[in-house]
Coordinates of C-alpha atoms and ligand atoms in Angstrom, one line a residue:
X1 CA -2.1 -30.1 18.3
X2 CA -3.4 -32.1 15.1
X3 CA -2.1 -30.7 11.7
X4 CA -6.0 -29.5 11.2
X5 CA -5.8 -27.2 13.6
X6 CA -2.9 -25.7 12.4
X7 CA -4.0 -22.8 9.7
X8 CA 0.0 -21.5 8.5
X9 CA -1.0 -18.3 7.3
X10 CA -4.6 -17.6 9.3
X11 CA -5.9 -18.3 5.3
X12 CA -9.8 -17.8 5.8
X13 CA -9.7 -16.6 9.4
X14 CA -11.8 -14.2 10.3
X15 CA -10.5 -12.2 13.3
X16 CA -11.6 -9.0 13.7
X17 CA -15.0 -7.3 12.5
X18 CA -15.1 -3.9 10.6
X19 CA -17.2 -2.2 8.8
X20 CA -14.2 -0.3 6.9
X21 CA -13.8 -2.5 3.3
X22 CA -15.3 -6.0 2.7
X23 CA -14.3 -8.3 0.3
X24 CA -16.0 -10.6 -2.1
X25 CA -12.9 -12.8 -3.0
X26 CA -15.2 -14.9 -5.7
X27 CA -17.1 -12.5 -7.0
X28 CA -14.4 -9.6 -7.3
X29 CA -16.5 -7.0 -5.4
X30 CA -14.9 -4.5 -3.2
X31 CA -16.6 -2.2 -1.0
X32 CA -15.2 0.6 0.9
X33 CA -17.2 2.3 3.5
X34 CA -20.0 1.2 2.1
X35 CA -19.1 2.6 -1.6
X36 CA -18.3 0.1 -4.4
X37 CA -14.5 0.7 -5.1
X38 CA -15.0 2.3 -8.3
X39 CA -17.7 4.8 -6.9
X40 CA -15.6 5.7 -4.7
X41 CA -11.9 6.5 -6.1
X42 CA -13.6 7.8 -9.4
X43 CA -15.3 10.9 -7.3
X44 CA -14.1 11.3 -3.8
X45 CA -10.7 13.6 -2.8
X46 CA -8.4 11.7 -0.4
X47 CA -9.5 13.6 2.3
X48 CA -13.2 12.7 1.6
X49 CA -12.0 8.5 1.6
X50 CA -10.4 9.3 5.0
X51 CA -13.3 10.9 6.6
X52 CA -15.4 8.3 5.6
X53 CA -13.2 5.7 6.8
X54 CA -12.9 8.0 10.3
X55 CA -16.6 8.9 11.0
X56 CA -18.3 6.3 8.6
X57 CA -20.3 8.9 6.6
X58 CA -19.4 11.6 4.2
X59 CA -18.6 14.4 5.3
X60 CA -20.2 18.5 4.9
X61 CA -18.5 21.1 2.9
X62 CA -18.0 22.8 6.2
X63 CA -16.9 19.3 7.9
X64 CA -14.7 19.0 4.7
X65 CA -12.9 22.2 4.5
X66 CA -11.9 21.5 8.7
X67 CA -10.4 17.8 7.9
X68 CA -8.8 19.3 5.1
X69 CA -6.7 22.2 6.8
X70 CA -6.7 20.0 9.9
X71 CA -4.5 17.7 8.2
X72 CA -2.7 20.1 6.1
X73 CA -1.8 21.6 9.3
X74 CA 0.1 18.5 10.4
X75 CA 2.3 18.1 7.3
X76 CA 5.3 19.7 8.2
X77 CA 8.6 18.1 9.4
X78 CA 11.3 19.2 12.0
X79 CA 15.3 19.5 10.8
X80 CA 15.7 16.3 12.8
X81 CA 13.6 13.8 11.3
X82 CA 14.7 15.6 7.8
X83 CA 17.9 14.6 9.2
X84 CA 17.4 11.3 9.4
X85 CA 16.3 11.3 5.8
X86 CA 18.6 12.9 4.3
X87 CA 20.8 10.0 5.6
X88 CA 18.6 8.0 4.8
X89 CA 19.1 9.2 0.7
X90 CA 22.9 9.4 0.8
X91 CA 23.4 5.5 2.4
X92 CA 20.6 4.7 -0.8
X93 CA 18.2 3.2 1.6
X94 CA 15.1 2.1 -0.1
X95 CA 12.4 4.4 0.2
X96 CA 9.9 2.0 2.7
X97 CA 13.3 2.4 5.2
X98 CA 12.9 5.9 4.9
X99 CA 9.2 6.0 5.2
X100 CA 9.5 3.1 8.3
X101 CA 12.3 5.6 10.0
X102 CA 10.1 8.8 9.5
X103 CA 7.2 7.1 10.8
X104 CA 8.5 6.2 14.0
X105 CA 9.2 9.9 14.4
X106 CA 6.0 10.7 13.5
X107 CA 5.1 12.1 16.9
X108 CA 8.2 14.3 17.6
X109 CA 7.3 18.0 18.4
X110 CA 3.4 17.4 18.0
X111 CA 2.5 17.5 21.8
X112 CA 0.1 15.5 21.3
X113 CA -0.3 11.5 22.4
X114 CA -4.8 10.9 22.0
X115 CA -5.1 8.3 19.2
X116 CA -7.3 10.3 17.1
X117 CA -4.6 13.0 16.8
X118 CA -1.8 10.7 16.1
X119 CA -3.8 8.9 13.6
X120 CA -4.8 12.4 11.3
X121 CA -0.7 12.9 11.7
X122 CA 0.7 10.2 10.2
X123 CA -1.9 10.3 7.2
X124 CA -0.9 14.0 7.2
X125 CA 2.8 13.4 7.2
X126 CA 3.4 10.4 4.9
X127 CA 3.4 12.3 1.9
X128 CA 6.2 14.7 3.3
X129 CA 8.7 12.0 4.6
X130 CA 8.7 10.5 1.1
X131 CA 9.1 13.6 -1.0
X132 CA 11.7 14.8 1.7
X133 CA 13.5 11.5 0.8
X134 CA 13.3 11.8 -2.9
X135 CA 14.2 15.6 -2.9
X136 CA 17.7 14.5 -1.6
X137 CA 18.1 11.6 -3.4
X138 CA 17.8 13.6 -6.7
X139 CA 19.9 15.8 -4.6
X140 CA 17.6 18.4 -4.4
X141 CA 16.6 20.8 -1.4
X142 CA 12.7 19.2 0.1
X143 CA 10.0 21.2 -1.1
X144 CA 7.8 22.8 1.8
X145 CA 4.2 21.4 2.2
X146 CA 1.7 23.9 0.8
X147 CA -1.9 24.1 3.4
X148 CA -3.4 25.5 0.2
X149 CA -3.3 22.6 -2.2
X150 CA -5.1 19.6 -1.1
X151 CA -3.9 16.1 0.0
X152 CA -3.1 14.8 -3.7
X153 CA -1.6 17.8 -5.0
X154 CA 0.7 18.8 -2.4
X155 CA 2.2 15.2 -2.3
X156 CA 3.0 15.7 -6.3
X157 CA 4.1 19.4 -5.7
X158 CA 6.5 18.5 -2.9
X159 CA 7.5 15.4 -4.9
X160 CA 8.1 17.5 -8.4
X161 CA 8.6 21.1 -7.0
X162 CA 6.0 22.4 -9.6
X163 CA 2.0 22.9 -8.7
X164 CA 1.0 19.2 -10.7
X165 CA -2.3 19.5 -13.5
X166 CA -5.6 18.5 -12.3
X167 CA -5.1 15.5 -14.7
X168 CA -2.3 14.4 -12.7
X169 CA -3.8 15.1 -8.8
X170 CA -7.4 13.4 -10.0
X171 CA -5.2 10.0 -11.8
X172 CA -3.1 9.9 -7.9
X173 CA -6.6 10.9 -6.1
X174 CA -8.0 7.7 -8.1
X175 CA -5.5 5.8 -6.8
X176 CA -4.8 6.8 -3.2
X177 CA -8.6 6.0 -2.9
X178 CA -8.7 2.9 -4.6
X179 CA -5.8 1.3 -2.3
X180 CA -7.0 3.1 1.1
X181 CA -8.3 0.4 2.7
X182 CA -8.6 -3.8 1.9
X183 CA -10.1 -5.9 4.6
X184 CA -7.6 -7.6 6.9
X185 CA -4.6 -7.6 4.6
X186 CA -1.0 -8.4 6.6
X187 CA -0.1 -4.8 6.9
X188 CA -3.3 -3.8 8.1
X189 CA -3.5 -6.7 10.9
X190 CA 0.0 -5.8 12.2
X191 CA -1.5 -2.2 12.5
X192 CA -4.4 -3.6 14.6
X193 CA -2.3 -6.5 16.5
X194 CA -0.1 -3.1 17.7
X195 CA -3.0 -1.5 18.9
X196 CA -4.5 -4.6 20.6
X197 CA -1.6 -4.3 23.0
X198 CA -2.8 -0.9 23.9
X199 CA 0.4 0.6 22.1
X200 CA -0.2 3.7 20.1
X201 CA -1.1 4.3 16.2
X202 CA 2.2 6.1 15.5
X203 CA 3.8 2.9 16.1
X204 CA 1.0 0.5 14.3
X205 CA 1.9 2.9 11.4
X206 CA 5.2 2.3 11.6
X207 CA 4.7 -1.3 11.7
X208 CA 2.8 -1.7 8.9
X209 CA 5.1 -0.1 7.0
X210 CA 7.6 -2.6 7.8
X211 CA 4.8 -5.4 6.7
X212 CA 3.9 -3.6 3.3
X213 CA 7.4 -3.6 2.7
X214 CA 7.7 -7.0 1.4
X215 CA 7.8 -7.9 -2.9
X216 CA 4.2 -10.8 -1.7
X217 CA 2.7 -7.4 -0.5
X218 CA 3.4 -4.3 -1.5
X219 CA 6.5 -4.6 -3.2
X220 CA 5.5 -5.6 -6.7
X221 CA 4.4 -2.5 -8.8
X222 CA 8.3 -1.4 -9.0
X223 CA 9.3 -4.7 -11.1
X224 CA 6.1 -4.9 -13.0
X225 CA 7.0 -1.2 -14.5
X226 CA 10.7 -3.0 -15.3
X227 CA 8.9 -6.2 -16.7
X228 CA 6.3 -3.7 -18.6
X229 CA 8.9 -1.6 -20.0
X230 CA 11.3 -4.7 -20.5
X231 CA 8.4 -6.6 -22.6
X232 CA 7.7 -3.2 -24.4
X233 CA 10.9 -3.0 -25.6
X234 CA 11.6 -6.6 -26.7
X235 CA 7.9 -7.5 -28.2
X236 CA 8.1 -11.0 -27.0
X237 CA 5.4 -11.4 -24.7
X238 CA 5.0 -14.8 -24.7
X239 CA 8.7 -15.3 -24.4
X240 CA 9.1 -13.9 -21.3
X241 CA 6.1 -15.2 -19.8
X242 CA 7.4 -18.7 -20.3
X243 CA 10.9 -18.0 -19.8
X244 CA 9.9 -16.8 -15.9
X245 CA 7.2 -19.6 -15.5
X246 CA 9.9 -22.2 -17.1
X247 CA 12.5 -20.5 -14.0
X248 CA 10.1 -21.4 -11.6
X249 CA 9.5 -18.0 -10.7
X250 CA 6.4 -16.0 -10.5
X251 CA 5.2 -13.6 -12.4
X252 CA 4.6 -9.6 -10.7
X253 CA 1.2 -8.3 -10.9
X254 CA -0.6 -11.4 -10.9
X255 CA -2.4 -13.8 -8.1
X256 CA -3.7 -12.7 -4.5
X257 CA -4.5 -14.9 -1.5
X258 CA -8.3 -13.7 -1.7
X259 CA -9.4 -13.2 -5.5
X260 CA -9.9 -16.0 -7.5
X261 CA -10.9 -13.8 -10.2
X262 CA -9.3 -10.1 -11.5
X263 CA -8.7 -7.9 -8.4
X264 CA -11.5 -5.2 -9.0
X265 CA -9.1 -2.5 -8.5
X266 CA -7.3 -3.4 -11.0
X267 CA -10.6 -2.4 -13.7
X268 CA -10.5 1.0 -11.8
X269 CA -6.9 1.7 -12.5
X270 CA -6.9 0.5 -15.7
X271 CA -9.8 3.2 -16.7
X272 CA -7.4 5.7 -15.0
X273 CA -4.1 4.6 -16.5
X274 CA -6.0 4.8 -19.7
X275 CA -6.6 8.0 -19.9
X276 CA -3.1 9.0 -18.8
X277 CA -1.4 7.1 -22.0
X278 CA -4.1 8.7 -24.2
X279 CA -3.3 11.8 -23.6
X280 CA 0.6 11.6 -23.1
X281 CA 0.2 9.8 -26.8
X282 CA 2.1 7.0 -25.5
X283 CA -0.9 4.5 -25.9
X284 CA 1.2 2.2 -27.7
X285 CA 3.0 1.4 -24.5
X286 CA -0.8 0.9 -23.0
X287 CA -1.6 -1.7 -25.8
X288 CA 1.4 -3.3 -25.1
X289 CA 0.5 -3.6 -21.4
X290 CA -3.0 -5.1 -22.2
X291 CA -1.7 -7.7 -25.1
X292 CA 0.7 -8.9 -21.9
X293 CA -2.2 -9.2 -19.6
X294 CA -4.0 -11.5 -21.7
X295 CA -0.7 -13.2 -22.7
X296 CA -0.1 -14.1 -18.7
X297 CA -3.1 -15.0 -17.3
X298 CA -3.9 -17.2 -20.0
X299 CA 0.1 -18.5 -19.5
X300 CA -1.0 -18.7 -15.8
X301 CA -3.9 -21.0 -16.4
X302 CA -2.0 -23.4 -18.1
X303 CA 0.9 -23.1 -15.4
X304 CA -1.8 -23.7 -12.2
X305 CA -4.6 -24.8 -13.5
X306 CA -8.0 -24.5 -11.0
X307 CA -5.6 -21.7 -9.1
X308 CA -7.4 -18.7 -11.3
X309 CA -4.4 -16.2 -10.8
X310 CA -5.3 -12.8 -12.5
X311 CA -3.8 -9.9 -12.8
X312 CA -3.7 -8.2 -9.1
X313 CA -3.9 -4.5 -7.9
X314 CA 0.2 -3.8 -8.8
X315 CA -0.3 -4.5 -12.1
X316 CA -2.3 -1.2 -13.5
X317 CA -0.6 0.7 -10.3
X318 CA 2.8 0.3 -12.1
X319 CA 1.0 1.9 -15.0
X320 CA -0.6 4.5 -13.8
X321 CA 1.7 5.8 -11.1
X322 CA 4.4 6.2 -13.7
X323 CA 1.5 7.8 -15.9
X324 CA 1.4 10.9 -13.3
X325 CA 4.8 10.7 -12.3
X326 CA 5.6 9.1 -9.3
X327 CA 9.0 7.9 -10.0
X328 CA 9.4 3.8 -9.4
X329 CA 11.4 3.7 -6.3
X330 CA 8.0 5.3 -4.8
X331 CA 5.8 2.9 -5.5
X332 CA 5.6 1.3 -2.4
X333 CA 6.0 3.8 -0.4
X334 CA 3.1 5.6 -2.4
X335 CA 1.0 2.6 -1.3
X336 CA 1.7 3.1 2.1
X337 CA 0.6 7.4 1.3
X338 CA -2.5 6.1 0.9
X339 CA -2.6 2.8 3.2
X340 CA -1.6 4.8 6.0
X341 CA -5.8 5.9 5.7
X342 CA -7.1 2.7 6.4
X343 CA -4.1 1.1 9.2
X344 CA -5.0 4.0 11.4
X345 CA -8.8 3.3 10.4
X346 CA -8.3 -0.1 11.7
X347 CA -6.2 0.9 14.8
X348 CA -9.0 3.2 15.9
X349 CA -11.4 1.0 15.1
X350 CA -9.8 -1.9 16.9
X351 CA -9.3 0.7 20.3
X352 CA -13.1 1.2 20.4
X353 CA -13.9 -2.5 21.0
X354 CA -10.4 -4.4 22.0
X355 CA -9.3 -7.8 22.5
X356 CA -6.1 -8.4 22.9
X357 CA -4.5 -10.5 19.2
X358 CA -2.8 -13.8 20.6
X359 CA -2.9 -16.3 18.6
X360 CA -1.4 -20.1 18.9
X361 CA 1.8 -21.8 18.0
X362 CA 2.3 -25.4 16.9
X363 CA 5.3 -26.2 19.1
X364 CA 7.5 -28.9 16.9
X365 CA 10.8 -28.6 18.7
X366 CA 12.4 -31.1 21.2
X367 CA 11.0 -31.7 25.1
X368 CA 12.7 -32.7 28.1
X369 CA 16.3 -32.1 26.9
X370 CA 18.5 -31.9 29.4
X371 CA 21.3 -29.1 30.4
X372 CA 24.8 -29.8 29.7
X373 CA 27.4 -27.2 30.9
X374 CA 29.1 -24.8 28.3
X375 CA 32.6 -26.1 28.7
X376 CA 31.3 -30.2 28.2
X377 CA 29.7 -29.4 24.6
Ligands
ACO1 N1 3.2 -16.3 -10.9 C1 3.4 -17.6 -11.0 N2 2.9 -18.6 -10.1 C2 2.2 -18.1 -9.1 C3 1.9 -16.7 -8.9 C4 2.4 -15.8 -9.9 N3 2.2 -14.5 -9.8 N4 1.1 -16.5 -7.8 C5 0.9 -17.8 -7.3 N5 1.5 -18.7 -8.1 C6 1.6 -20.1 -7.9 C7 2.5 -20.5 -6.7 O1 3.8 -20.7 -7.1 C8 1.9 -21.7 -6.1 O2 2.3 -22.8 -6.8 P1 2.7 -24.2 -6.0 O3 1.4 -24.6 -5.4 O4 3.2 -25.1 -7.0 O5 3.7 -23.7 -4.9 C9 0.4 -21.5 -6.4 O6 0.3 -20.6 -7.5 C10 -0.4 -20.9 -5.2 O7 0.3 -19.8 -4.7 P2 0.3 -19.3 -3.2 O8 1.7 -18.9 -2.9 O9 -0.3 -20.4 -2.4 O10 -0.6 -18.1 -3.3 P3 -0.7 -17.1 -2.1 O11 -2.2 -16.9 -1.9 O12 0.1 -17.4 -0.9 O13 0.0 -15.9 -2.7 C11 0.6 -13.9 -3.8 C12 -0.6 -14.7 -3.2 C13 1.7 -13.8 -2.7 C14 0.1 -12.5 -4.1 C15 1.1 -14.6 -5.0 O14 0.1 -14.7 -6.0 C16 2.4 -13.9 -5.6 O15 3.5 -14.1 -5.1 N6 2.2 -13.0 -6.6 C17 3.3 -12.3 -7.2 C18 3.7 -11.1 -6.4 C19 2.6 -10.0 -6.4 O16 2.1 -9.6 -7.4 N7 2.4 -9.4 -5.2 C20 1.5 -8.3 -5.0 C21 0.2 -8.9 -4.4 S1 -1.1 -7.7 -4.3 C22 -1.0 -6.9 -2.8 O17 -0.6 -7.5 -1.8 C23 -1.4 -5.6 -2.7

């Protein structure tokens, strides 16, 4: 195999089609299920994105209020997999091992196997296993889910133990929908390359979990609220931006291996986050968060130029997800809450028209080596 055939990393493969988010990488346009990003997570509930995602349309009132108890029917957890997290909490496992060991047990009592029902589960679920986690790591008792508060609100309620404000459920609505779904990202082709086998969706959620995990995917948002709050509290900017650059190492929040300009979501959750540190009064924080964007991308230039790295999705996440008061260790796994929408998207979407993902290696190893017996090496 000639080095141009080799593609490390499948950068600007195309591999599967959808019709669930496309991506305009140079022009920094995002659509989701038809809806320009910002349409979309500025009016539609969670349970609206995940419909759409499902059936490819809106749905009715009446259509609406079904999905919605449908899946608040499906949030509850048996006292084994609480078990599990529990454990989980006292050995201080991060939160995506908590999530990745809950999801695997996502099917356990539901009697059910079609992938259509295992699919509305684990979106349903998500948001229990990681406020069951953080209930006993602040060494609390888990909060029940509540069927009457919708998707949003019950995640915050079971999180906080206290009915959140509409503020709050809209600023996490905005977000859940903005990060739903994102064309053929890793975690999202492990989810289908699960399925493609013919496995289930429980396990491609579980999976992609395990993908998302990572600080080049989903990891970042929890160090850019420590850098934030760390440049906040020093005022030196520019000092830390060239300190990390200077270490060689790279700066949170910023670059993606599709935009060449600013992530779109990030405009959407910047709008949000601002509103959240207007009215908390903390805006100053907020101004000190803009100042560094600026300060960084144009540091960036300088450091790469021709690479165009802007300010990524994590960055305004970390804002605004502290704004309603997810606590930092849940960042990730609060990506995943809403991710979960758009792998099982993908998985049932990959089912209806299948071909098995199997790709090529480049072998570079050694041939015709010859045995020799254990006891002559
Ligand atoms: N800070 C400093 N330098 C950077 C950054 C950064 N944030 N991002 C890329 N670079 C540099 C790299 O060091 C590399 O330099 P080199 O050619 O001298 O080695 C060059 O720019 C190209 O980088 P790649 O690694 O080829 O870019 P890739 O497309 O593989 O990576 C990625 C994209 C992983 C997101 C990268 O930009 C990064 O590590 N960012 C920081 C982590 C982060 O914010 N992750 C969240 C991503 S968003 C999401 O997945 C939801």
């Amino acid at each position: 195999m000639s080095d141009e055939d080799l593609n490390r990393g499948l950068e600007g493969i195309r591999v599967a089609e959808t019709r669930l988010s496309d991506i305009d990488g140079e022009a920094g346009v995002l659509t989701i299920g038809g809806f320009p990003v910002d349409d979309l997570a500025r009016n539609a509930t969670y349970e609206e994105s995940v419909f759409l995602l499902f059936e490819d349309r809106l749905p009715s009132s009446e259509e609406l209020a079904e999905f919605r108890a449908d899946l608040a029917g499906r949030r509850a957890i048996g006292e084994e997999v609480r078990a599990v997290l529990r454990r989980a909490a006292e050995e201080d496992k991060p939160a995506m091992d908590a999530l990745r060991m809950g999801a695997a047990a996502a099917n356990l009592g539901t009697g059910e196997s079609e992938p259509e029902a295992d699919a509305r589960r684990v979106v349903a679920v998500f948001p229990t296993i990681v406020a069951t986690y953080w209930r006993y790591r602040e060494g609390e008792e888990p909060v029940e889910p509540r069927e009457d508060l919708r998707h949003a609100a019950n995640y915050l309620y079971m999180l906080n133990g206290e009915e959140p404000d509409e503020a709050a459920v809209r600023g996490l609505e905005t977000y859940l929908n903005t990060v739903v779904d994102h064309g053929l990202n890793a975690s999202t082709f492990t989810a289908r390359t699960v399925v493609s086998t013919e496995s289930d969706v429980v396990s491609a959620a579980t999976a992609a979990v395990g993908t998302l995990k990572g600080p080049l995917h989903g990891g970042a948002p929890g160090p850019v609220l420590d850098m934030l709050r760390s440049i906040h509290e020093s005022g030196d900017p520019e000092g830390y931006v060239r300190g990390k650059l200077e270490a060689g190492e790279r700066l949170m929040g910023f670059g993606h291996r599709v935009y060449r300009v600013r992530d779109p979501r990030a405009a959407v959750l910047e709008a949000a986050a601002a509103e959240f540190y207007d009215e908390a009064g903390d805006s100053d924080f907020f101004e000190t968060i803009k100042a560094f964007e600026d300060t960084a991308v144009e540091a960036l230039a300088e450091h790469k130029p021709g690479r165009d790295l802007e300010t990524n999705v994590e960055f305004y996440t970390a804002a605004l997800l502290d704004g309603v008061g997810v606590p930092k260790e849940l960042f990730t796994a609060c990506f995943a809450v809403s991710r979960v929408g758009g792998w099982t998207a993908h998985a049932l979407e990959q089912l209806d028209d299948n071909r098995l993902i199997r790709p090529l290696s480049a072998y570079v190893g050694d041939h015709d080596r010859s045995w020799t017996p254990v006891d002559e090496r």
